CSV table of C-alpha atoms in Angstrom, one decimal:
chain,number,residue,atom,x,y,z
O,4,UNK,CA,-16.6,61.9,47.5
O,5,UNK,CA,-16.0,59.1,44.8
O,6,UNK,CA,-19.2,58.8,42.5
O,7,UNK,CA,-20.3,55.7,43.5
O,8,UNK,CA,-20.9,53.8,40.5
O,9,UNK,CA,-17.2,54.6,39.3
O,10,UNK,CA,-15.8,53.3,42.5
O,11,UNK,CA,-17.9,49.9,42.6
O,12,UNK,CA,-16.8,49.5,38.7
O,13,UNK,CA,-13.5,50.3,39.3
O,14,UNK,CA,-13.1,48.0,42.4
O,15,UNK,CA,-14.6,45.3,40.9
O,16,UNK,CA,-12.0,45.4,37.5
O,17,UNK,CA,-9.1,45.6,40.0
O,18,UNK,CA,-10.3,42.2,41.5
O,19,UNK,CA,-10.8,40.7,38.2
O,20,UNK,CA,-7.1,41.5,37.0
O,21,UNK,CA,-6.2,39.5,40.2
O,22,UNK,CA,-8.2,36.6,40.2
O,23,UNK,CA,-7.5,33.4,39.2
O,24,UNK,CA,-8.1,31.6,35.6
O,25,UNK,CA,-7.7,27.6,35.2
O,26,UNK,CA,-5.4,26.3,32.4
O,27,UNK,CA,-6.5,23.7,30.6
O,28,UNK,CA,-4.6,21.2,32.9
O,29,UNK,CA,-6.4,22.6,35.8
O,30,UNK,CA,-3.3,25.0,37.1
O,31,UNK,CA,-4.1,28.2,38.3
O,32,UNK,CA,-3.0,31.2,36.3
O,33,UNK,CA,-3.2,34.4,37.6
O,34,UNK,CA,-3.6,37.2,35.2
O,35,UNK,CA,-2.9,41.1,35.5
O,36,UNK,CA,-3.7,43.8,32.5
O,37,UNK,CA,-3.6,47.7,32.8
O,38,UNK,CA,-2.1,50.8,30.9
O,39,UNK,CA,1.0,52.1,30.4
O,40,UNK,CA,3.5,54.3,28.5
O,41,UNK,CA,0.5,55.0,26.2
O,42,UNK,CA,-0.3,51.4,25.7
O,43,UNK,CA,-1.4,48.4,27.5
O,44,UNK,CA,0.2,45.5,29.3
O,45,UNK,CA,-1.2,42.1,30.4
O,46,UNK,CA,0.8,39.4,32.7
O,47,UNK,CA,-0.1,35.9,33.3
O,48,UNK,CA,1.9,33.8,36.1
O,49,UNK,CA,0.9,29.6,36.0
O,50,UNK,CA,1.1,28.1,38.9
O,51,UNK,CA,1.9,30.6,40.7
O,52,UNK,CA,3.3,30.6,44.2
O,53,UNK,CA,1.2,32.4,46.9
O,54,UNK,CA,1.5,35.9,46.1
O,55,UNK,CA,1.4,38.8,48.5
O,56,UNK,CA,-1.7,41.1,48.3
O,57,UNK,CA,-1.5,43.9,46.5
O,58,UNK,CA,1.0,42.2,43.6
O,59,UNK,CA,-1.1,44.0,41.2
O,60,UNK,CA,-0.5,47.5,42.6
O,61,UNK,CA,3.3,46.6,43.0
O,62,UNK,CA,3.4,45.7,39.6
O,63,UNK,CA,1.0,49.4,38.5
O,64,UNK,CA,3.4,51.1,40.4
O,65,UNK,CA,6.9,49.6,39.1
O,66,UNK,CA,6.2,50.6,35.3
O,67,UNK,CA,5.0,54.1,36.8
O,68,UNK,CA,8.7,54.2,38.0
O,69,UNK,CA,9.7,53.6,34.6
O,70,UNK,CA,7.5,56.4,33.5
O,71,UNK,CA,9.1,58.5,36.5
O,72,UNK,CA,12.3,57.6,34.7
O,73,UNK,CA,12.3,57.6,31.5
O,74,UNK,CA,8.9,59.5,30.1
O,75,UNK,CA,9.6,62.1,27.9
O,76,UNK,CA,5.8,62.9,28.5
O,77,UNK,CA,6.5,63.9,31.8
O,78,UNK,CA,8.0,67.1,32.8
O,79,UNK,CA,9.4,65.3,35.9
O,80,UNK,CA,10.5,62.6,35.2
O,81,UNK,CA,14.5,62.1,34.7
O,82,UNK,CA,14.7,62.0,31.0
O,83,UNK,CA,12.9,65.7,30.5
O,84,UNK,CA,14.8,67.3,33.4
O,85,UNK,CA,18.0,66.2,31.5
O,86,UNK,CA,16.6,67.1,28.3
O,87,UNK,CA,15.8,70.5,29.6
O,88,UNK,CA,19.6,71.0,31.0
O,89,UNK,CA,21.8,73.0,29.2
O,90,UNK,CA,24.9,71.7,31.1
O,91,UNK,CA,27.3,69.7,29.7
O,92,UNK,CA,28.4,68.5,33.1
O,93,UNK,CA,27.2,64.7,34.5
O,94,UNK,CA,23.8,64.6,35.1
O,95,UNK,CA,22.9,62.1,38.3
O,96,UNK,CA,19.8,59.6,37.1
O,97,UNK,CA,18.6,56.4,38.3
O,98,UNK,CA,20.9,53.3,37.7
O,99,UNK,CA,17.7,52.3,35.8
O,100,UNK,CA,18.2,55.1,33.5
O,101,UNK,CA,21.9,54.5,33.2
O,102,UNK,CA,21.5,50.7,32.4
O,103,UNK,CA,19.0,51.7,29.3
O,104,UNK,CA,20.7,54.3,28.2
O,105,UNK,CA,24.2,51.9,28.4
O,106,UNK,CA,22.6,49.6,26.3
O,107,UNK,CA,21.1,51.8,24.0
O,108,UNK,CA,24.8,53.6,23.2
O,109,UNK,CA,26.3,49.8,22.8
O,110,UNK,CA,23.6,49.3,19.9
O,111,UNK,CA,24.3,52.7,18.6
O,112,UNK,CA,28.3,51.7,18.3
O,113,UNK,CA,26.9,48.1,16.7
O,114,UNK,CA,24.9,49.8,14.1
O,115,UNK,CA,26.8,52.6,13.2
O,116,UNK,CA,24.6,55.0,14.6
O,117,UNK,CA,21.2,53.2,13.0
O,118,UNK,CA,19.7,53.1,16.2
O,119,UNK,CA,20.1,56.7,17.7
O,120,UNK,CA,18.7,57.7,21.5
O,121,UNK,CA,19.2,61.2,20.5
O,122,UNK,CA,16.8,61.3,17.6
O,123,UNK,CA,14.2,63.1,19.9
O,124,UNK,CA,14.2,66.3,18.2
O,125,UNK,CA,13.7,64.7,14.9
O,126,UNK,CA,11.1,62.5,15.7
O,127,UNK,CA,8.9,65.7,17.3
O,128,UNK,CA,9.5,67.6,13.7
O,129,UNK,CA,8.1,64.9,11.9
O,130,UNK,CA,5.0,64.7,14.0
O,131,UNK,CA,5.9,61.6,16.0
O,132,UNK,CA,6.6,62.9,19.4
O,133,UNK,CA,5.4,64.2,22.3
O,134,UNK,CA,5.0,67.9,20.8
O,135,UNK,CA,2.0,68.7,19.2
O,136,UNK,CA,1.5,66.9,16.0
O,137,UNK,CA,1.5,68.6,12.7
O,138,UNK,CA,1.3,65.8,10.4
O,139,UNK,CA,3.8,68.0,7.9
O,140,UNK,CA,7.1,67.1,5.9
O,141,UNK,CA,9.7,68.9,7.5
O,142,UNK,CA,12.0,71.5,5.3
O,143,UNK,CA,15.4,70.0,4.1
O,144,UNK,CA,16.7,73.0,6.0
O,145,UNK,CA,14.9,72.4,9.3
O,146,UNK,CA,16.2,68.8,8.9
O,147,UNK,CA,19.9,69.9,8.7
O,148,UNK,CA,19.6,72.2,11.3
O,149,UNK,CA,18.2,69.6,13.9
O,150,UNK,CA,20.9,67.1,12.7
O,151,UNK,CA,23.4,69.3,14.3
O,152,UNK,CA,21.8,68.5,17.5
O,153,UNK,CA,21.5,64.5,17.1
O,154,UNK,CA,24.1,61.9,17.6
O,155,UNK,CA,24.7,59.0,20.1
O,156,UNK,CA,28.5,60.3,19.8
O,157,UNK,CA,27.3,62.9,22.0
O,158,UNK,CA,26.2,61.3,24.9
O,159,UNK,CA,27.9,59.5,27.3
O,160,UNK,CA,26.8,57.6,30.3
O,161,UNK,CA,28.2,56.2,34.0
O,162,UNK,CA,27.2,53.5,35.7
O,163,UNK,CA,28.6,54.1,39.3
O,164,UNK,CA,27.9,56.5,40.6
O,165,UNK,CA,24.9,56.4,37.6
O,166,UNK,CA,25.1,59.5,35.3
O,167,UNK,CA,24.3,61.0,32.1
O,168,UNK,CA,26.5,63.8,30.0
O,169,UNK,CA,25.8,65.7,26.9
O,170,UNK,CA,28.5,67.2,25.3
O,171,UNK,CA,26.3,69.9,23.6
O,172,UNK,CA,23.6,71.4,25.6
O,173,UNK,CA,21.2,71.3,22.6
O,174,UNK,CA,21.3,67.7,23.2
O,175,UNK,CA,17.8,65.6,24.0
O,176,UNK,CA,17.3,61.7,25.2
O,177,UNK,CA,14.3,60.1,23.6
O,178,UNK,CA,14.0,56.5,25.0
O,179,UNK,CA,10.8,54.9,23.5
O,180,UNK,CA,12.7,52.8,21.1
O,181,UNK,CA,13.9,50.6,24.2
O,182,UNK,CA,12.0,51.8,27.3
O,183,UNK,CA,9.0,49.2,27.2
O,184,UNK,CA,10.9,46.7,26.6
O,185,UNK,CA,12.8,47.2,29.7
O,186,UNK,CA,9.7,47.8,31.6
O,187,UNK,CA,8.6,44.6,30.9
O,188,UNK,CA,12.0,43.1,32.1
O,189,UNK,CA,11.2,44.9,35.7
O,190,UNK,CA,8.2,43.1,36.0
O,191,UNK,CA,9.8,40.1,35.3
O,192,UNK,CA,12.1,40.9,38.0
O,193,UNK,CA,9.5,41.8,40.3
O,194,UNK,CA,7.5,38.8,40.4
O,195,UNK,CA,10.8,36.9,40.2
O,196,UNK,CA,11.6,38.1,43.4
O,197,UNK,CA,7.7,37.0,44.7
O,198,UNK,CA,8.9,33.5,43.9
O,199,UNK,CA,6.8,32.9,40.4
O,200,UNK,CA,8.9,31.1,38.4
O,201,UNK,CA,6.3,30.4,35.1
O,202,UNK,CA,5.4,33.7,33.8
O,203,UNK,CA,4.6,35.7,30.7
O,204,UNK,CA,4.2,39.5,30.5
O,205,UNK,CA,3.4,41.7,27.8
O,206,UNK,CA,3.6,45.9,27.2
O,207,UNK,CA,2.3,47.3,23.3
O,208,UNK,CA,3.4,44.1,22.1
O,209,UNK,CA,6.6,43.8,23.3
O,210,UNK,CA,7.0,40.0,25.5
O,211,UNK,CA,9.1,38.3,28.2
O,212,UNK,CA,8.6,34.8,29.2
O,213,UNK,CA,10.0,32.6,32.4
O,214,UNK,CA,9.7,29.4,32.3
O,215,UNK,CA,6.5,27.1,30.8
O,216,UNK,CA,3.1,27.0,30.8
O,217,UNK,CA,2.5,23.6,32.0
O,218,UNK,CA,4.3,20.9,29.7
O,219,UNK,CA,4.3,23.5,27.2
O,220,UNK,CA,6.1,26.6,26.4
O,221,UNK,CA,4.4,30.0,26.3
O,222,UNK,CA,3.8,30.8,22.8
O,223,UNK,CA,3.7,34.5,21.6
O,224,UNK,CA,2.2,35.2,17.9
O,225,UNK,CA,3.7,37.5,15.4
O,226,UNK,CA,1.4,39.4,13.5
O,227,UNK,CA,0.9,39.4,9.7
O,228,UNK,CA,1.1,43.5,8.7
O,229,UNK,CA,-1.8,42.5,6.0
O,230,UNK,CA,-4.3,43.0,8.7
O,231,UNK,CA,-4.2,46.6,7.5
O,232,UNK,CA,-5.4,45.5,4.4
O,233,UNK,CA,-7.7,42.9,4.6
O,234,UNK,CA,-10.8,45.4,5.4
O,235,UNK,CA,-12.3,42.2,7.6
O,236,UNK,CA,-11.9,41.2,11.0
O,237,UNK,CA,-9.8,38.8,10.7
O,238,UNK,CA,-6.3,39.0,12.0
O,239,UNK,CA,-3.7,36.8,10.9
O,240,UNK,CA,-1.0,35.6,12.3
O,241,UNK,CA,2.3,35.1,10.3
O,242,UNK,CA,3.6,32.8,13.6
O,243,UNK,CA,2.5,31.8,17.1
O,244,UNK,CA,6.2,30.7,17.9
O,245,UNK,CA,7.3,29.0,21.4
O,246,UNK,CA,9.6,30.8,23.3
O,247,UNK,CA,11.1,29.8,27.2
O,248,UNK,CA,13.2,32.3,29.3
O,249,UNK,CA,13.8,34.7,26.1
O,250,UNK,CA,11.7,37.8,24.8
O,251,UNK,CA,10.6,39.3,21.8
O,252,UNK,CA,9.9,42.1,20.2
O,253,UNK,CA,8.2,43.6,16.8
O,254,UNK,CA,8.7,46.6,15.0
O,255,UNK,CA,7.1,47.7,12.3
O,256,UNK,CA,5.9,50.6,9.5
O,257,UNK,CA,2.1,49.5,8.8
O,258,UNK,CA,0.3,51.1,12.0
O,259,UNK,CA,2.1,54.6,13.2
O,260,UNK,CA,2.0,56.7,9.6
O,261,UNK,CA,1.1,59.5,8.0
O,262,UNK,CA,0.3,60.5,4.3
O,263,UNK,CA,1.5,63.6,2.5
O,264,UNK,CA,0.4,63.5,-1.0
O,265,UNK,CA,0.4,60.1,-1.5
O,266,UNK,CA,3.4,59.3,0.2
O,267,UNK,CA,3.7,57.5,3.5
O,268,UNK,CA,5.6,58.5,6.4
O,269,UNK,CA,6.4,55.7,8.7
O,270,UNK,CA,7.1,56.9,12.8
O,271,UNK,CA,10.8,55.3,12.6
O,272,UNK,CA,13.1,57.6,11.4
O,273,UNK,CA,16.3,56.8,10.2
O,274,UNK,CA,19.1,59.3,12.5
O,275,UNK,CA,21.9,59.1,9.6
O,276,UNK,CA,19.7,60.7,7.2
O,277,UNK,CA,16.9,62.5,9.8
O,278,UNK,CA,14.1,60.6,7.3
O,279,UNK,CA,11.5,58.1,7.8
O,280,UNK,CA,12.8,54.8,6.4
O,281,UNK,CA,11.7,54.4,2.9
O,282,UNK,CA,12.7,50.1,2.6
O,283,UNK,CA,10.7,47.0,1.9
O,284,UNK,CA,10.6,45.8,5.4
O,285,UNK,CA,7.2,46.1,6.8
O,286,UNK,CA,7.9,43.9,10.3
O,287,UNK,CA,10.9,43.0,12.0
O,288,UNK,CA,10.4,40.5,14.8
O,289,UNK,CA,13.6,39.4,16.9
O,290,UNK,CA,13.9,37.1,19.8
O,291,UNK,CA,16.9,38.4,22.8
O,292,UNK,CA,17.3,36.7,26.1
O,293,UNK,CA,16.2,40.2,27.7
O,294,UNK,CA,13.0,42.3,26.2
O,295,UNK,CA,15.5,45.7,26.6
O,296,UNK,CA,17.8,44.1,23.9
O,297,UNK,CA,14.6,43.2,21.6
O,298,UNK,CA,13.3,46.6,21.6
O,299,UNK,CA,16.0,48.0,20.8
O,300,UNK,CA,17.2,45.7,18.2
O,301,UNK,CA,13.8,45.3,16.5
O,302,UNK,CA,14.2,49.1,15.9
O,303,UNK,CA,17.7,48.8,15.1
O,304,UNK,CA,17.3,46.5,12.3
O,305,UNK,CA,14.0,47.4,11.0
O,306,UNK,CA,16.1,51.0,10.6
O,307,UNK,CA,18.8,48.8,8.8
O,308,UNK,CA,17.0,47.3,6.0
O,309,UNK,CA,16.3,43.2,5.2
O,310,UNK,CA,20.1,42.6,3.8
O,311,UNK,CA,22.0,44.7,6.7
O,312,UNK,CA,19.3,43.7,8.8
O,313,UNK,CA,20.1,40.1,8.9
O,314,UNK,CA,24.0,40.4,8.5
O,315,UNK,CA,24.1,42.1,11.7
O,316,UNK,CA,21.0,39.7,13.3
O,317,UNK,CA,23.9,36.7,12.3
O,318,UNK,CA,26.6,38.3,13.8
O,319,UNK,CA,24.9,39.0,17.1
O,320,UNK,CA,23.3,35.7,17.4
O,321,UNK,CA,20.0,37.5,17.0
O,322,UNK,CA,17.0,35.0,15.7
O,323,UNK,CA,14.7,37.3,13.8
O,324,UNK,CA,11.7,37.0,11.5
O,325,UNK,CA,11.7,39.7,8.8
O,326,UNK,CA,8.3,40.6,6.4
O,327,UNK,CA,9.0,42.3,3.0
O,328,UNK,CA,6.3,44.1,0.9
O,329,UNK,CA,6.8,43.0,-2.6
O,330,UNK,CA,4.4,45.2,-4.5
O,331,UNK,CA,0.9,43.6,-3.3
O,332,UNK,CA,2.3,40.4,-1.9
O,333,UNK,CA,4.8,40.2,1.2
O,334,UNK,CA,8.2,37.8,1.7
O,335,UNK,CA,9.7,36.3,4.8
O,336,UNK,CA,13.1,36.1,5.7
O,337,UNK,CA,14.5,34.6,9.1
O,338,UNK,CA,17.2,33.1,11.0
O,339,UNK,CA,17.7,31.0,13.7
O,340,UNK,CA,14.9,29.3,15.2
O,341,UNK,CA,12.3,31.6,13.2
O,342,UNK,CA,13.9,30.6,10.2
O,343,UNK,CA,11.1,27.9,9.8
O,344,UNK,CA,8.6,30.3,8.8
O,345,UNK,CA,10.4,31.7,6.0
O,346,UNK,CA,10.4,28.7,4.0
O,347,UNK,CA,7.0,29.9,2.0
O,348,UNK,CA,7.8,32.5,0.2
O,349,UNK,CA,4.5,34.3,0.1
O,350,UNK,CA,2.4,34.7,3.2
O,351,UNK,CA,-0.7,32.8,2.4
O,352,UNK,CA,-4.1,32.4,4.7
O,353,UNK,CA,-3.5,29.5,7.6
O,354,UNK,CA,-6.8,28.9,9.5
O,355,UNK,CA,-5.1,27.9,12.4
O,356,UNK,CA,-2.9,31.0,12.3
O,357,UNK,CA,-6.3,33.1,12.3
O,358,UNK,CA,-7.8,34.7,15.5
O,359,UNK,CA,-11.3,37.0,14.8
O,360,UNK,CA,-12.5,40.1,16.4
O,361,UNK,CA,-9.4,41.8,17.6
O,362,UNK,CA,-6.4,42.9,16.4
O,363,UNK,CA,-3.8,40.0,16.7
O,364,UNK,CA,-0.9,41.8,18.6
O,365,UNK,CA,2.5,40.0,19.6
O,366,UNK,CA,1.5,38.0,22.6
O,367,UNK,CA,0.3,34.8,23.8
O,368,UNK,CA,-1.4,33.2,20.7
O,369,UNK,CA,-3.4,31.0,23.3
O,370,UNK,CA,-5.1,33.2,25.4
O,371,UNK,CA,-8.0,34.4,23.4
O,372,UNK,CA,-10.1,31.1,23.9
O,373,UNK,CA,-8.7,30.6,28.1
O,374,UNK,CA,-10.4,34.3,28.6
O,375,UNK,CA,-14.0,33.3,27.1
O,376,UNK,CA,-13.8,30.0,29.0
O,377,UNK,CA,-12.8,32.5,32.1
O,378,UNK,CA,-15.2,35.4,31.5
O,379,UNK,CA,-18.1,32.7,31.0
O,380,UNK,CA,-17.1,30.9,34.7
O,381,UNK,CA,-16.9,34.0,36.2
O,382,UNK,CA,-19.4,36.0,35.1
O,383,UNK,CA,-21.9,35.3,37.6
O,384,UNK,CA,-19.1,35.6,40.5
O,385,UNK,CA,-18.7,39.1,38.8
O,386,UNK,CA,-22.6,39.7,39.3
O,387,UNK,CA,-22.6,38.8,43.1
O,388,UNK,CA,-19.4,40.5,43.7
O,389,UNK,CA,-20.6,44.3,41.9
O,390,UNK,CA,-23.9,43.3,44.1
O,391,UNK,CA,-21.7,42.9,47.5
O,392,UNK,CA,-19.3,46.1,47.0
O,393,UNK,CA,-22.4,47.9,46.6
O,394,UNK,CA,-23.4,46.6,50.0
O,395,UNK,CA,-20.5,47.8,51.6
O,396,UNK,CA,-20.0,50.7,49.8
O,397,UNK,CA,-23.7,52.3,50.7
O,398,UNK,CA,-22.9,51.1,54.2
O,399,UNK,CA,-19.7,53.0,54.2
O,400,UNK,CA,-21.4,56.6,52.4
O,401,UNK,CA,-23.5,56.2,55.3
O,402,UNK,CA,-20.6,56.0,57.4
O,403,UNK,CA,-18.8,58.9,56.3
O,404,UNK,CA,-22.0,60.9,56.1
O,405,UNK,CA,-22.7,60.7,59.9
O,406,UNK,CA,-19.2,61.0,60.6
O,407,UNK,CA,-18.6,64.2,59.0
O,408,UNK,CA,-15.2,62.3,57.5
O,409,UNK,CA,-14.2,62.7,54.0
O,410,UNK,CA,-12.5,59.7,52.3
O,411,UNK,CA,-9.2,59.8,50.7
O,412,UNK,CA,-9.2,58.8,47.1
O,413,UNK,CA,-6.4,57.9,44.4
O,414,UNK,CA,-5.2,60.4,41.8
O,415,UNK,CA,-7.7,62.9,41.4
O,416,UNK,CA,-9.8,62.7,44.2
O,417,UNK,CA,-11.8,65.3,46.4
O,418,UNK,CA,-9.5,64.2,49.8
O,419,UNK,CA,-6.3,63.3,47.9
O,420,UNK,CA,-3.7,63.0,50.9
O,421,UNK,CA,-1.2,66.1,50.9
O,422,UNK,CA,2.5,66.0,50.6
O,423,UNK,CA,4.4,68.0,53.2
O,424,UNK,CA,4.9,70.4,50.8
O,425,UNK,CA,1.8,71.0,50.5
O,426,UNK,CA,1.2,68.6,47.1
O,427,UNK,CA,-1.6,66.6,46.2
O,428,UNK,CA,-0.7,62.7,45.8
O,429,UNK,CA,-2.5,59.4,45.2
O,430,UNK,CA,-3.1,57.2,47.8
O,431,UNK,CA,-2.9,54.3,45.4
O,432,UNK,CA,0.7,55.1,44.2
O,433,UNK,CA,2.1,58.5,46.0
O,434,UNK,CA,3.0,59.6,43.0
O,435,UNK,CA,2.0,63.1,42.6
O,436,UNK,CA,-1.7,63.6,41.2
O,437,UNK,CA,-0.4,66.5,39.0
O,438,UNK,CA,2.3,64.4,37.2
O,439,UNK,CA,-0.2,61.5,36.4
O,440,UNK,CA,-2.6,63.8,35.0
O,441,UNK,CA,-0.1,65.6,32.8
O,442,UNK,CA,0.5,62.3,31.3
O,443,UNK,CA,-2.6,61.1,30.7
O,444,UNK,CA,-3.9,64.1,29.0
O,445,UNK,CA,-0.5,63.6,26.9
O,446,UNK,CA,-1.3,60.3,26.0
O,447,UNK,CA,-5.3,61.2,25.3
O,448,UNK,CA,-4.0,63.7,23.4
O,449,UNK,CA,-1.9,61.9,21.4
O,450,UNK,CA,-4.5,58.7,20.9
């Protein structure tokens, strides 16, 4: 049986990431958050059409099928089990997979191999992986040695029927350079198809908006990389720029690091040499019409450097927002529509680009205020509703006590429902319980 407090807590957070918030203009906004691919994600829809029950579980359950896909956290899930093949013969995956890994290679050929899928075994020797973590500079010899193993050249990909191939069994996929960002262009899709037409969603940082938010458009905030410096608690922002029907996405050296003597060690490596990137680009920002190209471009250019960086931003009709370290102070450089926040050189304190508090991620710059107005509404709805579920709850212990019944909980519980093959799953998802504990240990782990 589920301890009853955690049940009644739990219950009552899954109907508060479905209920409704008011906008300022009196819409409703309805407003989803939860964890994934080691991070979090929040979506807002305004104004949204009358969605079907359960949205929020459809929504939990279509980035698990990213995970299911592309997770190289996962033993099982399509990415490892290709990884783990030593054939060199097609490999059927998802057309999911296929479509990310087609886009992926079509950077790749853009970049001249800057952005590189294959990188994976590189990326675990320097510590930044799924394998255990080391924190250790890698030998010049290990580095060649795993270099043998790496290149997009390598890989090849079919759509119909969808397919990978490797044309050296040593060969291993590594997505997590472009995978959230297609995530959140599922969840786009999903609540696409659930009629919402006005919607914003959010994974690590990484943002897709439809539409508007009212007579406005959504705004999502890029952060400035001296929050790691400041030692205070403010967070501030180097833009909070508009965007409608486009995404965005940030990459960056100032959070994921390590320090070896002195030196830093950023977490993107560049696959030509097998090295962290050792530039003056601290944060690359760049807006795509899909959050798939984003990712992957963000990485792609903040691999490149601020002069190749922005030649190929130009020629792809990218806009992006670069930030430069120059010694103690940082520079801007951008293009397109973000090009109007490069025109001061040095990034100086704005007080209305500073939020407190919390750390200022790419998102909606906005919706710190909305969720204190929200919180303070429905705080006392919150009190009466913990107070009712405990009602029903006690009524329905006494229930299965009488009746001799167990009840069948979600991943991890005493009465987990069983798979023909004899397999426990959730009941929330029926995904197999053993699959979503292996990656939240992972991720715990790796946190």
């Amino acid at each position: 049986m589920i301890p009853f407090a955690a049940f009644s807590f739990a219950a009552a957070l899954l109907w508060l990431a479905g209920s409704p918030a008011v906008a300022q203009d009196g819409a409703e906004i309805r407003e989803f958050r939860g964890q994934t691919m080691g991070t979090t994600y929040m979506v807002k829809v305004y104004d949204p059409p009358k969605l079907a029950d359960g949205i929020d579980i459809e929504i939990d359950a279509e980035l698990r099928s990213v995970n299911d896909q592309m997770s190289t956290y996962l033993k099982s899930s399509e990415i490892s089990r290709f990884n783990a093949s030593e054939s060199t013969d097609w490999f059927d995956v998802s057309a999911e997979t296929a479509l990310v890994v087609d886009a992926a290679l079509r950077i790749s050929k853009a970049t001249n191999g800057a952005f590189d899928v294959t990188v994976g075994p590189l990326v675990n020797a320097w510590s930044f992986g799924p394998d255990a973590k080391t924190n250790t500079v890698p030998s010049d010899e290990t580095i060649a040695t795993l270099r043998e193993s790496v290149g997009y050249e390598k890989l090849a990909v079919r759509i119909e029927p969808p397919a990978l191939k490797k044309s050296t069994s040593s060969l291993k996929v590594d997505l997590s350079s472009i995978a959230k960002g297609h995530g959140v262009d599922r969840v786009i899709a999903l609540l696409e198809r659930h009629g919402a037409k006005n919607v914003f969603v959010e994974i690590g940082g990484e943002v897709r908006v439809t539409g508007k938010k009212g007579d406005q458009p959504w705004k999502v905030g890029i952060q400035d990389p001296r929050i790691e410096q400041s030692g205070t608690n403010e967070t501030p922002l180097a833009a909070a720029h508009p965007i409608e029907n486009q995404a965005m996405a940030t990459s960056g050296d100032y959070r994921i690091f390590f320090e070896v003597d002195g030196k830093r060690y950023s977490h993107t490596l560049d696959p030509r040499s097998g090295r962290p990137i050792d530039h003056d680009l601290a944060s690359v920002s760049v807006i795509a019409p899909t959050c798939m190209e984003a990712d992957g471009w963000a990485t792609a250019i903040n691999v490149l450097g601020a002069e190749q960086g922005a030649k190929i931003a130009a020629a792809e009709g990218l806009d992006i927002l670069l930030i430069r370290h120059r010694g103690n102070e940082f520079t801007r450089l951008g293009t397109g529509t973000l090009a109007q926040y490069a025109t001061d050189p040095k990034l100086e304190p704005h007080a209305a680009q500073t939020q407190t508090h919390q750390a200022a991620q790419p998102g909606d710059a906005a919706h710190a205020s909305e969720e204190a107005t929200f919180f303070a509404k429905m705080l006392p709805t919150l009190i009466i509703t913990l107070i009712g579920f405990g009602i029903i709850l006690s009524a329905m212990a006494i229930g299965v006590i009488f009746g001799r019944k167990s009840i069948s909980g979600s991943c991890g519980g005493l009465a987990g429902k069983k798979n023909d093959d004899g397999s426990v799953s959730c009941s929330l998802c029926s995904n197999p319980s053993d699959a979503c504990q292996e990656l939240r240990e992972q991720m715990k782990k790796d946190a």
